Short mmCIF file of N, CA and C in Angstrom, two decimals:
data_model
loop_
_atom_site.label_atom_id
_atom_site.label_comp_id
_atom_site.label_asym_id
_atom_site.label_seq_id
_atom_site.Cartn_x
_atom_site.Cartn_y
_atom_site.Cartn_z
N MET F 1 1.46 -16.88 -3.60
CA MET F 1 2.15 -16.12 -3.53
C MET F 1 1.46 -14.37 -3.11
N ALA F 2 2.32 -13.49 -2.84
CA ALA F 2 1.15 -12.52 -2.01
C ALA F 2 0.28 -11.22 -2.99
N ASN F 3 -0.81 -10.49 -2.71
CA ASN F 3 -1.05 -9.76 -3.10
C ASN F 3 -0.72 -8.85 -4.46
N PRO F 4 -0.22 -8.49 -5.53
CA PRO F 4 0.49 -6.96 -5.30
C PRO F 4 -0.03 -6.05 -4.59
N ILE F 5 0.37 -4.87 -4.89
CA ILE F 5 0.17 -3.69 -3.37
C ILE F 5 0.08 -2.69 -4.47
N ALA F 6 -0.69 -1.35 -5.59
CA ALA F 6 -0.61 -0.90 -6.28
C ALA F 6 -0.70 1.05 -5.11
N THR F 7 0.30 1.43 -5.90
CA THR F 7 0.90 2.30 -5.00
C THR F 7 0.26 3.79 -5.96
N ILE F 8 -0.41 4.30 -5.18
CA ILE F 8 -0.90 6.15 -6.39
C ILE F 8 -0.28 7.07 -5.58
N GLU F 9 0.79 7.97 -5.99
CA GLU F 9 1.67 9.25 -5.36
C GLU F 9 0.96 10.11 -6.13
N MET F 10 -0.26 11.07 -4.19
CA MET F 10 -1.22 12.36 -5.33
C MET F 10 0.09 12.69 -5.54
N GLU F 11 -0.59 14.49 -5.87
CA GLU F 11 -0.22 15.73 -6.70
C GLU F 11 0.29 16.18 -5.70
N ASN F 12 -0.85 16.57 -4.13
CA ASN F 12 -0.81 17.30 -3.44
C ASN F 12 0.24 16.43 -2.31
N GLY F 13 0.75 15.55 -2.06
CA GLY F 13 2.06 14.29 -1.55
C GLY F 13 1.57 13.49 -0.75
N GLY F 14 -0.11 13.43 -1.01
CA GLY F 14 -0.67 11.93 -0.65
C GLY F 14 -0.64 10.39 -0.43
N THR F 15 -0.89 9.57 -0.79
CA THR F 15 -0.69 8.68 -1.53
C THR F 15 -1.64 7.87 -0.71
N ILE F 16 -1.82 6.98 -2.41
CA ILE F 16 -2.69 5.75 -1.61
C ILE F 16 -2.50 4.49 -1.78
N VAL F 17 -2.94 3.45 -1.27
CA VAL F 17 -1.48 1.89 -1.33
C VAL F 17 -3.04 1.42 -1.78
N CYS F 18 -3.18 0.07 -2.52
CA CYS F 18 -3.92 -0.57 -2.71
C CYS F 18 -3.59 -1.61 -2.76
N GLU F 19 -3.72 -3.07 -2.45
CA GLU F 19 -4.35 -4.39 -2.43
C GLU F 19 -4.78 -4.72 -3.45
N LEU F 20 -4.51 -5.03 -4.73
CA LEU F 20 -5.30 -5.91 -5.69
C LEU F 20 -5.76 -7.17 -5.26
N TYR F 21 -6.11 -8.36 -5.94
CA TYR F 21 -7.38 -9.24 -5.66
C TYR F 21 -7.21 -9.90 -7.23
N PRO F 22 -5.89 -10.95 -7.47
CA PRO F 22 -6.45 -11.18 -8.90
C PRO F 22 -7.46 -12.62 -8.93
N ASP F 23 -7.69 -12.97 -7.48
CA ASP F 23 -8.01 -14.59 -7.04
C ASP F 23 -9.90 -13.93 -7.08
N ILE F 24 -10.02 -12.34 -7.33
CA ILE F 24 -11.35 -12.67 -7.20
C ILE F 24 -11.25 -11.80 -8.10
N ALA F 25 -10.70 -10.68 -9.08
CA ALA F 25 -10.70 -9.84 -10.03
C ALA F 25 -10.22 -10.29 -11.07
N PRO F 26 -9.14 -11.29 -11.39
CA PRO F 26 -8.20 -11.41 -12.46
C PRO F 26 -8.36 -10.58 -13.77
N GLU F 27 -9.23 -9.75 -14.54
CA GLU F 27 -8.87 -9.71 -15.17
C GLU F 27 -9.07 -7.57 -15.14
N SER F 28 -9.96 -7.45 -14.13
CA SER F 28 -9.25 -6.10 -13.69
C SER F 28 -8.16 -6.06 -13.32
N VAL F 29 -7.70 -6.92 -12.29
CA VAL F 29 -6.06 -6.50 -12.56
C VAL F 29 -5.75 -6.64 -13.93
N ARG F 30 -5.32 -6.99 -13.71
CA ARG F 30 -4.54 -7.10 -15.81
C ARG F 30 -4.48 -6.08 -16.16
N ASN F 31 -5.68 -5.88 -16.69
CA ASN F 31 -6.22 -3.96 -16.59
C ASN F 31 -5.90 -3.06 -16.42
N PHE F 32 -5.91 -2.90 -14.76
CA PHE F 32 -4.68 -2.39 -14.15
C PHE F 32 -3.40 -1.88 -14.54
N ILE F 33 -3.04 -3.58 -14.17
CA ILE F 33 -1.68 -3.26 -14.28
C ILE F 33 -0.90 -3.23 -15.15
N SER F 34 -1.93 -3.51 -16.51
CA SER F 34 -1.40 -3.33 -17.96
C SER F 34 -1.73 -1.13 -18.49
N LEU F 35 -2.20 -0.78 -17.59
CA LEU F 35 -2.16 0.64 -17.56
C LEU F 35 -1.69 1.29 -17.16
N ALA F 36 -1.11 0.40 -16.01
CA ALA F 36 0.12 0.94 -14.25
C ALA F 36 0.57 2.28 -15.19
#
């Protein structure tokens, strides 16, 4: 399965795209997704 991708849209119109690695940091990825 592919790693999840998080896209954050900034107020100034910019975009931040992050690839999450649940195999390396499963708890951090789970927290990030649950808080999104």
